[in-house]
């Protein structure tokens, strides 16, 4: 039998890569026939590549497929790109939905790698290419700031707890205040670097200004949206963007016995969800169009957070549309924007 396709499915972890090698034959039979475990280090990546080269059919190219798992997959993706390999990075919700169709009862790293391999053998997946370095730099800076803000929030909570003690320790309070001052200075420094990165690229300036025209969205939020989507490089339509952010709706219904409450999946980019949260609340307060959406949904089901999430989706979709059509936000004509051809 002739080999039509070779796929290496990789379940990526922070420390380990669990690998499954599969083939699709001319009679459309799929075979999973090799398994391996490699460290997620430079040496481990080299061993993985050598292992695949040793076992592959030389007359058919190998397709490497992995999930988008935070930042853990990036080292592998850049390494394989340097070897001129075919790479696809799949959104987690696509793999999880496919996994359920396999009716696998036990979920392990090995079964996950098998599901990724079968997914690649059955479907034509889009090839990944590394993002523009400017977006990678933006992502590093905006994520560093996010971690810094989390750390500062934690220290402020500790400071408040210490100050409300019956006998607070003045030395502890002084040290915590000093740490907060340092973090404040570092945030100012990071924000300055973000502005400098944006100013250094005319295309990025235009993109940020376009997204900033949306009510509630400022420079930092616009930078996060562009950084986390690599300038919408791989986003083909609004539905895909919403799914990538984890703002898509997950329902559980079966007959008349199971009727679960719809919730957002949260299986996506948490930085995008977090970035769009406060802008959505600001848009609800200050922009009549979004206030109307919010009020209508609250009146419909009475859940304020669910209505706020709907506005988050609207803002994210609008950012994508304005970016693609190169239009500024206009409150009078937002319903008549040039449509995006969805692929």
mmCIF file of C-alpha atoms in Angstrom:
data_model
loop_
_atom_site.group_PDB
_atom_site.id
_atom_site.type_symbol
_atom_site.label_atom_id
_atom_site.label_comp_id
_atom_site.label_asym_id
_atom_site.label_seq_id
_atom_site.Cartn_x
_atom_site.Cartn_y
_atom_site.Cartn_z
ATOM 1 C CA UNK A 1 0.000 0.000 0.000
ATOM 2 C CA UNK A 2 1.159 3.485 -0.826
ATOM 3 C CA UNK A 3 1.524 6.025 1.975
ATOM 4 C CA UNK A 4 -0.540 9.137 1.264
ATOM 5 C CA UNK A 5 0.090 11.114 4.424
ATOM 6 C CA UNK A 6 2.359 11.042 7.469
ATOM 7 C CA UNK A 7 1.402 12.888 10.632
ATOM 8 C CA UNK A 8 3.206 13.350 13.932
ATOM 9 C CA UNK A 9 0.695 14.345 16.617
ATOM 10 C CA UNK A 10 2.259 15.918 19.696
ATOM 11 C CA UNK A 11 0.661 16.486 23.089
ATOM 12 C CA UNK A 12 2.738 19.363 24.435
ATOM 13 C CA UNK A 13 3.393 19.821 28.128
ATOM 14 C CA UNK A 14 5.644 22.225 29.998
ATOM 15 C CA UNK A 15 8.282 19.516 30.482
ATOM 16 C CA UNK A 16 7.345 16.627 28.184
ATOM 17 C CA UNK A 17 6.277 15.973 24.601
ATOM 18 C CA UNK A 18 4.127 12.869 24.090
ATOM 19 C CA UNK A 19 4.263 11.868 20.433
ATOM 20 C CA UNK A 20 2.240 9.591 18.157
ATOM 21 C CA UNK A 21 3.346 8.842 14.557
ATOM 22 C CA UNK A 22 0.574 7.856 12.139
ATOM 23 C CA UNK A 23 0.081 7.181 8.437
ATOM 24 C CA UNK A 24 -2.776 7.288 5.954
ATOM 25 C CA UNK A 25 -2.570 4.668 3.188
ATOM 26 C CA UNK A 26 -3.963 4.558 -0.333
ATOM 27 C CA UNK A 27 -6.879 2.357 0.806
ATOM 28 C CA UNK A 28 -7.737 5.177 3.305
ATOM 29 C CA UNK A 29 -6.748 3.004 6.243
ATOM 30 C CA UNK A 30 -5.232 4.926 9.159
ATOM 31 C CA UNK A 31 -2.483 3.393 11.257
ATOM 32 C CA UNK A 32 -0.934 4.645 14.492
ATOM 33 C CA UNK A 33 2.243 2.700 14.817
ATOM 34 C CA UNK A 34 4.910 4.596 16.762
ATOM 35 C CA UNK A 35 4.926 6.332 20.134
ATOM 36 C CA UNK A 36 7.567 8.360 21.899
ATOM 37 C CA UNK A 37 8.234 10.617 24.872
ATOM 38 C CA UNK A 38 10.709 13.483 24.702
ATOM 39 C CA UNK A 39 11.748 16.269 27.017
ATOM 40 C CA UNK A 40 10.567 19.760 26.076
ATOM 41 C CA UNK A 41 14.160 20.995 25.936
ATOM 42 C CA UNK A 42 16.566 21.803 23.122
ATOM 43 C CA UNK A 43 18.096 18.321 23.363
ATOM 44 C CA UNK A 44 14.662 16.698 23.525
ATOM 45 C CA UNK A 45 13.492 18.548 20.412
ATOM 46 C CA UNK A 46 16.564 17.407 18.503
ATOM 47 C CA UNK A 47 15.950 13.789 19.554
ATOM 48 C CA UNK A 48 12.300 14.052 18.470
ATOM 49 C CA UNK A 49 13.298 15.312 15.031
ATOM 50 C CA UNK A 50 15.934 12.564 14.612
ATOM 51 C CA UNK A 51 13.402 9.923 15.700
ATOM 52 C CA UNK A 52 10.880 11.068 13.088
ATOM 53 C CA UNK A 53 13.550 11.248 10.358
ATOM 54 C CA UNK A 54 14.587 7.695 11.167
ATOM 55 C CA UNK A 55 11.072 6.216 10.881
ATOM 56 C CA UNK A 56 9.413 8.287 8.149
ATOM 57 C CA UNK A 57 8.820 7.291 4.529
ATOM 58 C CA UNK A 58 11.203 9.453 2.544
ATOM 59 C CA UNK A 59 8.871 9.881 -0.442
ATOM 60 C CA UNK A 60 6.067 11.546 1.595
ATOM 61 C CA UNK A 61 6.457 14.722 3.669
ATOM 62 C CA UNK A 62 5.767 14.643 7.395
ATOM 63 C CA UNK A 63 3.167 16.952 8.935
ATOM 64 C CA UNK A 64 3.686 17.925 12.596
ATOM 65 C CA UNK A 65 0.488 18.822 14.465
ATOM 66 C CA UNK A 66 0.097 20.158 17.996
ATOM 67 C CA UNK A 67 -2.378 22.061 20.141
ATOM 68 C CA UNK A 68 -1.943 25.711 21.045
ATOM 69 C CA UNK A 69 -1.011 25.245 24.712
ATOM 70 C CA UNK A 70 -0.158 28.630 26.168
ATOM 71 C CA UNK A 71 3.529 29.201 25.387
ATOM 72 C CA UNK A 72 4.744 25.615 25.823
ATOM 73 C CA UNK A 73 4.315 24.715 22.149
ATOM 74 C CA UNK A 74 6.206 27.722 20.833
ATOM 75 C CA UNK A 75 9.712 26.351 21.378
ATOM 76 C CA UNK A 76 8.822 23.210 19.414
ATOM 77 C CA UNK A 77 7.114 25.184 16.632
ATOM 78 C CA UNK A 78 10.081 27.514 16.119
ATOM 79 C CA UNK A 79 12.509 24.566 16.210
ATOM 80 C CA UNK A 80 10.570 22.651 13.543
ATOM 81 C CA UNK A 81 10.212 25.781 11.423
ATOM 82 C CA UNK A 82 13.997 26.035 11.461
ATOM 83 C CA UNK A 83 14.079 22.517 9.997
ATOM 84 C CA UNK A 84 11.648 23.579 7.216
ATOM 85 C CA UNK A 85 8.945 21.195 8.473
ATOM 86 C CA UNK A 86 5.203 21.360 7.803
ATOM 87 C CA UNK A 87 3.564 22.494 11.043
ATOM 88 C CA UNK A 88 -0.043 23.055 12.114
ATOM 89 C CA UNK A 89 -1.108 24.487 15.464
ATOM 90 C CA UNK A 90 -4.724 23.652 16.283
ATOM 91 C CA UNK A 91 -7.052 25.433 18.695
ATOM 92 C CA UNK A 92 -7.688 23.301 21.804
ATOM 93 C CA UNK A 93 -11.477 23.305 21.400
ATOM 94 C CA UNK A 94 -11.180 21.738 17.938
ATOM 95 C CA UNK A 95 -9.149 18.845 19.306
ATOM 96 C CA UNK A 96 -11.418 18.407 22.339
ATOM 97 C CA UNK A 97 -14.522 18.310 20.119
ATOM 98 C CA UNK A 98 -12.845 15.778 17.852
ATOM 99 C CA UNK A 99 -11.719 13.763 20.892
ATOM 100 C CA UNK A 100 -15.327 13.379 22.036
ATOM 101 C CA UNK A 101 -16.284 11.959 18.643
ATOM 102 C CA UNK A 102 -13.771 9.130 19.145
ATOM 103 C CA UNK A 103 -15.640 7.904 22.239
ATOM 104 C CA UNK A 104 -12.394 7.404 24.140
ATOM 105 C CA UNK A 105 -13.165 6.841 27.824
ATOM 106 C CA UNK A 106 -9.668 7.322 29.194
ATOM 107 C CA UNK A 107 -7.971 10.667 28.643
ATOM 108 C CA UNK A 108 -4.185 10.515 28.958
ATOM 109 C CA UNK A 109 -1.274 12.242 27.265
ATOM 110 C CA UNK A 110 -0.965 9.239 24.957
ATOM 111 C CA UNK A 111 -4.632 9.184 23.925
ATOM 112 C CA UNK A 112 -4.451 12.951 23.400
ATOM 113 C CA UNK A 113 -1.486 12.528 21.036
ATOM 114 C CA UNK A 114 -3.416 9.782 19.212
ATOM 115 C CA UNK A 115 -6.428 12.074 18.786
ATOM 116 C CA UNK A 116 -4.204 14.875 17.440
ATOM 117 C CA UNK A 117 -2.610 12.442 14.954
ATOM 118 C CA UNK A 118 -5.972 11.103 13.761
ATOM 119 C CA UNK A 119 -7.252 14.664 13.412
ATOM 120 C CA UNK A 120 -4.294 15.468 11.183
ATOM 121 C CA UNK A 121 -4.697 12.322 9.100
ATOM 122 C CA UNK A 122 -8.387 13.005 8.457
ATOM 123 C CA UNK A 123 -8.342 16.748 7.836
ATOM 124 C CA UNK A 124 -6.494 19.318 5.792
ATOM 125 C CA UNK A 125 -5.047 21.664 8.385
ATOM 126 C CA UNK A 126 -3.652 25.101 7.712
ATOM 127 C CA UNK A 127 0.118 25.401 7.846
ATOM 128 C CA UNK A 128 1.569 27.544 10.629
ATOM 129 C CA UNK A 129 4.118 30.239 10.044
ATOM 130 C CA UNK A 130 5.923 32.206 12.698
ATOM 131 C CA UNK A 131 4.405 35.594 13.549
ATOM 132 C CA UNK A 132 5.886 38.939 12.693
ATOM 133 C CA UNK A 133 8.602 39.651 15.318
ATOM 134 C CA UNK A 134 6.853 42.894 16.283
ATOM 135 C CA UNK A 135 3.784 40.956 17.471
ATOM 136 C CA UNK A 136 5.957 38.503 19.362
ATOM 137 C CA UNK A 137 7.649 41.394 21.172
ATOM 138 C CA UNK A 138 4.265 42.951 21.951
ATOM 139 C CA UNK A 139 3.018 39.644 23.335
ATOM 140 C CA UNK A 140 6.057 39.303 25.610
ATOM 141 C CA UNK A 141 5.619 42.832 26.953
ATOM 142 C CA UNK A 142 1.844 42.695 27.462
ATOM 143 C CA UNK A 143 2.069 39.316 29.196
ATOM 144 C CA UNK A 144 4.894 40.558 31.414
ATOM 145 C CA UNK A 145 2.717 43.483 32.423
ATOM 146 C CA UNK A 146 -0.205 41.148 33.151
ATOM 147 C CA UNK A 147 1.961 39.056 35.500
ATOM 148 C CA UNK A 148 3.250 42.212 37.163
ATOM 149 C CA UNK A 149 -0.294 43.497 37.777
ATOM 150 C CA UNK A 150 -1.300 40.157 39.293
ATOM 151 C CA UNK A 151 1.703 40.247 41.611
ATOM 152 C CA UNK A 152 0.935 43.823 42.660
ATOM 153 C CA UNK A 153 -2.713 42.957 43.369
ATOM 154 C CA UNK A 154 -1.603 40.090 45.602
ATOM 155 C CA UNK A 155 0.832 42.299 47.534
ATOM 156 C CA UNK A 156 -1.813 45.003 47.966
ATOM 157 C CA UNK A 157 -4.161 42.403 49.467
ATOM 158 C CA UNK A 158 -1.411 41.294 51.845
ATOM 159 C CA UNK A 159 -0.708 44.923 52.744
ATOM 160 C CA UNK A 160 -4.383 45.573 53.477
ATOM 161 C CA UNK A 161 -4.544 42.462 55.676
ATOM 162 C CA UNK A 162 -1.406 43.506 57.564
ATOM 163 C CA UNK A 163 -2.649 47.081 58.084
ATOM 164 C CA UNK A 164 -5.948 45.848 59.524
ATOM 165 C CA UNK A 165 -4.179 43.577 62.040
ATOM 166 C CA UNK A 166 -4.634 44.468 65.687
ATOM 167 C CA UNK A 167 -0.840 44.789 65.967
ATOM 168 C CA UNK A 168 0.530 45.400 62.451
ATOM 169 C CA UNK A 169 4.232 44.923 61.789
ATOM 170 C CA UNK A 170 5.605 48.259 60.590
ATOM 171 C CA UNK A 171 8.647 46.641 58.941
ATOM 172 C CA UNK A 172 6.454 44.258 56.917
ATOM 173 C CA UNK A 173 4.256 47.145 55.834
ATOM 174 C CA UNK A 174 7.305 49.166 54.752
ATOM 175 C CA UNK A 175 8.697 46.264 52.701
ATOM 176 C CA UNK A 176 5.367 45.634 50.976
ATOM 177 C CA UNK A 177 4.955 49.321 50.148
ATOM 178 C CA UNK A 178 8.471 49.331 48.721
ATOM 179 C CA UNK A 179 7.689 46.282 46.525
ATOM 180 C CA UNK A 180 4.514 47.984 45.254
ATOM 181 C CA UNK A 181 6.567 51.091 44.359
ATOM 182 C CA UNK A 182 9.029 48.938 42.403
ATOM 183 C CA UNK A 183 6.190 47.196 40.551
ATOM 184 C CA UNK A 184 4.577 50.554 39.738
ATOM 185 C CA UNK A 185 7.866 51.785 38.263
ATOM 186 C CA UNK A 186 8.262 48.585 36.241
ATOM 187 C CA UNK A 187 4.743 48.883 34.850
ATOM 188 C CA UNK A 188 5.485 52.432 33.688
ATOM 189 C CA UNK A 189 8.666 51.127 32.039
ATOM 190 C CA UNK A 190 6.813 48.300 30.263
ATOM 191 C CA UNK A 191 4.070 50.609 29.016
ATOM 192 C CA UNK A 192 6.744 52.945 27.641
ATOM 193 C CA UNK A 193 8.330 50.010 25.771
ATOM 194 C CA UNK A 194 4.925 49.003 24.380
ATOM 195 C CA UNK A 195 4.366 52.524 23.023
ATOM 196 C CA UNK A 196 7.856 52.541 21.502
ATOM 197 C CA UNK A 197 7.237 49.197 19.755
ATOM 198 C CA UNK A 198 3.984 50.534 18.309
ATOM 199 C CA UNK A 199 5.583 53.815 17.170
ATOM 200 C CA UNK A 200 8.362 51.912 15.395
ATOM 201 C CA UNK A 201 5.938 50.268 12.952
ATOM 202 C CA UNK A 202 3.615 52.371 10.762
ATOM 203 C CA UNK A 203 1.313 49.413 10.030
ATOM 204 C CA UNK A 204 0.991 48.747 13.736
ATOM 205 C CA UNK A 205 0.222 52.412 14.436
ATOM 206 C CA UNK A 206 -2.683 52.298 11.961
ATOM 207 C CA UNK A 207 -3.969 48.992 13.373
ATOM 208 C CA UNK A 208 -3.866 50.236 16.978
ATOM 209 C CA UNK A 209 -5.595 53.505 16.075
ATOM 210 C CA UNK A 210 -8.311 51.592 14.209
ATOM 211 C CA UNK A 211 -9.043 49.309 17.165
ATOM 212 C CA UNK A 212 -8.760 52.197 19.651
ATOM 213 C CA UNK A 213 -11.634 53.908 17.859
ATOM 214 C CA UNK A 214 -13.984 51.327 19.429
ATOM 215 C CA UNK A 215 -15.665 52.604 22.628
ATOM 216 C CA UNK A 216 -13.926 51.367 25.776
ATOM 217 C CA UNK A 217 -10.779 50.120 24.050
ATOM 218 C CA UNK A 218 -7.516 51.920 24.756
ATOM 219 C CA UNK A 219 -3.962 51.521 23.498
ATOM 220 C CA UNK A 220 -3.059 48.686 25.865
ATOM 221 C CA UNK A 221 -6.144 46.608 25.021
ATOM 222 C CA UNK A 222 -5.577 47.170 21.300
ATOM 223 C CA UNK A 223 -1.961 46.056 21.710
ATOM 224 C CA UNK A 224 -3.031 42.889 23.555
ATOM 225 C CA UNK A 225 -5.628 42.000 20.903
ATOM 226 C CA UNK A 226 -3.079 42.395 18.105
ATOM 227 C CA UNK A 227 -0.325 40.612 20.036
ATOM 228 C CA UNK A 228 -2.426 37.611 21.021
ATOM 229 C CA UNK A 229 -3.837 37.156 17.498
ATOM 230 C CA UNK A 230 -0.547 37.970 15.703
ATOM 231 C CA UNK A 231 -2.348 40.743 13.875
ATOM 232 C CA UNK A 232 -5.278 38.406 13.088
ATOM 233 C CA UNK A 233 -2.852 36.491 10.857
ATOM 234 C CA UNK A 234 -4.549 33.095 11.181
ATOM 235 C CA UNK A 235 -8.076 34.309 11.979
ATOM 236 C CA UNK A 236 -10.408 33.667 9.060
ATOM 237 C CA UNK A 237 -13.785 34.695 10.484
ATOM 238 C CA UNK A 238 -15.553 36.017 13.557
ATOM 239 C CA UNK A 239 -16.596 32.568 14.752
ATOM 240 C CA UNK A 240 -13.001 31.378 14.762
ATOM 241 C CA UNK A 241 -11.893 34.467 16.683
ATOM 242 C CA UNK A 242 -14.578 33.994 19.356
ATOM 243 C CA UNK A 243 -13.579 30.339 19.684
ATOM 244 C CA UNK A 244 -9.883 31.247 19.917
ATOM 245 C CA UNK A 245 -10.675 33.611 22.796
ATOM 246 C CA UNK A 246 -12.765 30.964 24.576
ATOM 247 C CA UNK A 247 -15.876 33.159 24.431
ATOM 248 C CA UNK A 248 -17.888 30.598 22.465
ATOM 249 C CA UNK A 249 -20.932 29.035 24.103
ATOM 250 C CA UNK A 250 -20.850 25.473 25.420
ATOM 251 C CA UNK A 251 -24.185 23.701 25.908
ATOM 252 C CA UNK A 252 -25.007 20.296 27.327
ATOM 253 C CA UNK A 253 -28.362 18.908 26.273
ATOM 254 C CA UNK A 254 -29.598 15.355 25.866
ATOM 255 C CA UNK A 255 -33.270 14.459 25.471
ATOM 256 C CA UNK A 256 -35.413 15.741 28.292
ATOM 257 C CA UNK A 257 -33.241 14.555 31.198
ATOM 258 C CA UNK A 258 -30.191 16.757 30.654
ATOM 259 C CA UNK A 259 -30.601 20.446 30.005
ATOM 260 C CA UNK A 260 -27.452 22.155 31.226
ATOM 261 C CA UNK A 261 -27.111 25.918 31.481
ATOM 262 C CA UNK A 262 -25.124 27.374 28.550
ATOM 263 C CA UNK A 263 -21.690 28.694 29.610
ATOM 264 C CA UNK A 264 -18.703 30.106 27.768
ATOM 265 C CA UNK A 265 -16.146 27.409 26.995
ATOM 266 C CA UNK A 266 -13.066 29.265 28.362
ATOM 267 C CA UNK A 267 -11.034 26.860 26.219
ATOM 268 C CA UNK A 268 -9.043 29.527 24.501
ATOM 269 C CA UNK A 269 -6.742 32.484 24.977
ATOM 270 C CA UNK A 270 -7.323 33.789 28.499
ATOM 271 C CA UNK A 271 -5.290 36.937 27.816
ATOM 272 C CA UNK A 272 -7.796 37.980 25.159
ATOM 273 C CA UNK A 273 -10.756 37.311 27.462
ATOM 274 C CA UNK A 274 -9.141 39.230 30.285
ATOM 275 C CA UNK A 275 -8.177 42.174 28.060
ATOM 276 C CA UNK A 276 -11.678 42.668 26.687
ATOM 277 C CA UNK A 277 -13.507 42.417 30.041
ATOM 278 C CA UNK A 278 -13.105 45.983 31.369
ATOM 279 C CA UNK A 279 -13.509 47.620 27.923
ATOM 280 C CA UNK A 280 -16.860 45.827 27.594
ATOM 281 C CA UNK A 281 -18.019 47.253 30.939
ATOM 282 C CA UNK A 282 -16.885 50.736 29.845
ATOM 283 C CA UNK A 283 -18.717 50.376 26.521
ATOM 284 C CA UNK A 284 -21.896 49.350 28.344
ATOM 285 C CA UNK A 285 -21.706 52.476 30.527
ATOM 286 C CA UNK A 286 -20.801 55.023 27.859
ATOM 287 C CA UNK A 287 -21.986 53.746 24.462
ATOM 288 C CA UNK A 288 -25.751 53.572 23.861
ATOM 289 C CA UNK A 289 -25.563 50.744 21.322
ATOM 290 C CA UNK A 290 -23.831 48.386 23.766
ATOM 291 C CA UNK A 291 -25.949 49.559 26.670
ATOM 292 C CA UNK A 292 -29.036 48.559 24.656
ATOM 293 C CA UNK A 293 -27.578 45.103 23.951
ATOM 294 C CA UNK A 294 -26.756 44.651 27.633
ATOM 295 C CA UNK A 295 -30.184 45.778 28.884
ATOM 296 C CA UNK A 296 -32.021 43.646 26.314
ATOM 297 C CA UNK A 297 -30.125 40.496 27.319
ATOM 298 C CA UNK A 298 -30.485 41.153 31.055
ATOM 299 C CA UNK A 299 -34.235 41.601 30.578
ATOM 300 C CA UNK A 300 -34.310 38.350 28.606
ATOM 301 C CA UNK A 301 -32.510 36.030 31.045
ATOM 302 C CA UNK A 302 -31.661 38.168 34.096
ATOM 303 C CA UNK A 303 -27.947 37.269 34.142
ATOM 304 C CA UNK A 304 -25.767 40.381 34.036
ATOM 305 C CA UNK A 305 -22.455 38.564 33.546
ATOM 306 C CA UNK A 306 -23.851 36.599 30.605
ATOM 307 C CA UNK A 307 -24.954 39.867 28.990
ATOM 308 C CA UNK A 308 -21.518 41.405 29.625
ATOM 309 C CA UNK A 309 -19.841 38.427 27.924
ATOM 310 C CA UNK A 310 -22.079 38.984 24.900
ATOM 311 C CA UNK A 311 -20.778 42.560 24.697
ATOM 312 C CA UNK A 312 -17.209 41.245 24.996
ATOM 313 C CA UNK A 313 -17.829 39.047 21.959
ATOM 314 C CA UNK A 314 -19.319 41.998 20.050
ATOM 315 C CA UNK A 315 -16.269 44.197 20.780
ATOM 316 C CA UNK A 316 -13.804 41.479 19.784
ATOM 317 C CA UNK A 317 -15.683 40.764 16.557
ATOM 318 C CA UNK A 318 -15.851 44.480 15.799
ATOM 319 C CA UNK A 319 -12.082 44.841 16.314
ATOM 320 C CA UNK A 320 -11.574 42.069 13.737
ATOM 321 C CA UNK A 321 -13.988 43.638 11.223
ATOM 322 C CA UNK A 322 -12.512 47.141 11.525
ATOM 323 C CA UNK A 323 -8.978 45.780 11.199
ATOM 324 C CA UNK A 324 -9.839 43.787 8.069
ATOM 325 C CA UNK A 325 -11.826 46.603 6.421
ATOM 326 C CA UNK A 326 -9.484 49.373 7.648
ATOM 327 C CA UNK A 327 -12.393 51.454 8.903
ATOM 328 C CA UNK A 328 -12.767 53.583 12.015
ATOM 329 C CA UNK A 329 -15.643 52.969 14.400
ATOM 330 C CA UNK A 330 -18.729 55.015 13.609
ATOM 331 C CA UNK A 331 -21.645 54.692 16.065
ATOM 332 C CA UNK A 332 -24.161 55.691 13.397
ATOM 333 C CA UNK A 333 -23.045 53.224 10.775
ATOM 334 C CA UNK A 334 -21.690 50.251 12.748
ATOM 335 C CA UNK A 335 -24.362 47.996 11.258
ATOM 336 C CA UNK A 336 -23.337 48.894 7.713
ATOM 337 C CA UNK A 337 -19.663 47.977 7.884
ATOM 338 C CA UNK A 338 -18.168 46.337 4.821
ATOM 339 C CA UNK A 339 -18.761 42.610 5.378
ATOM 340 C CA UNK A 340 -15.843 40.239 5.815
ATOM 341 C CA UNK A 341 -15.812 37.237 3.515
ATOM 342 C CA UNK A 342 -15.674 34.261 5.872
ATOM 343 C CA UNK A 343 -13.677 31.256 4.758
#
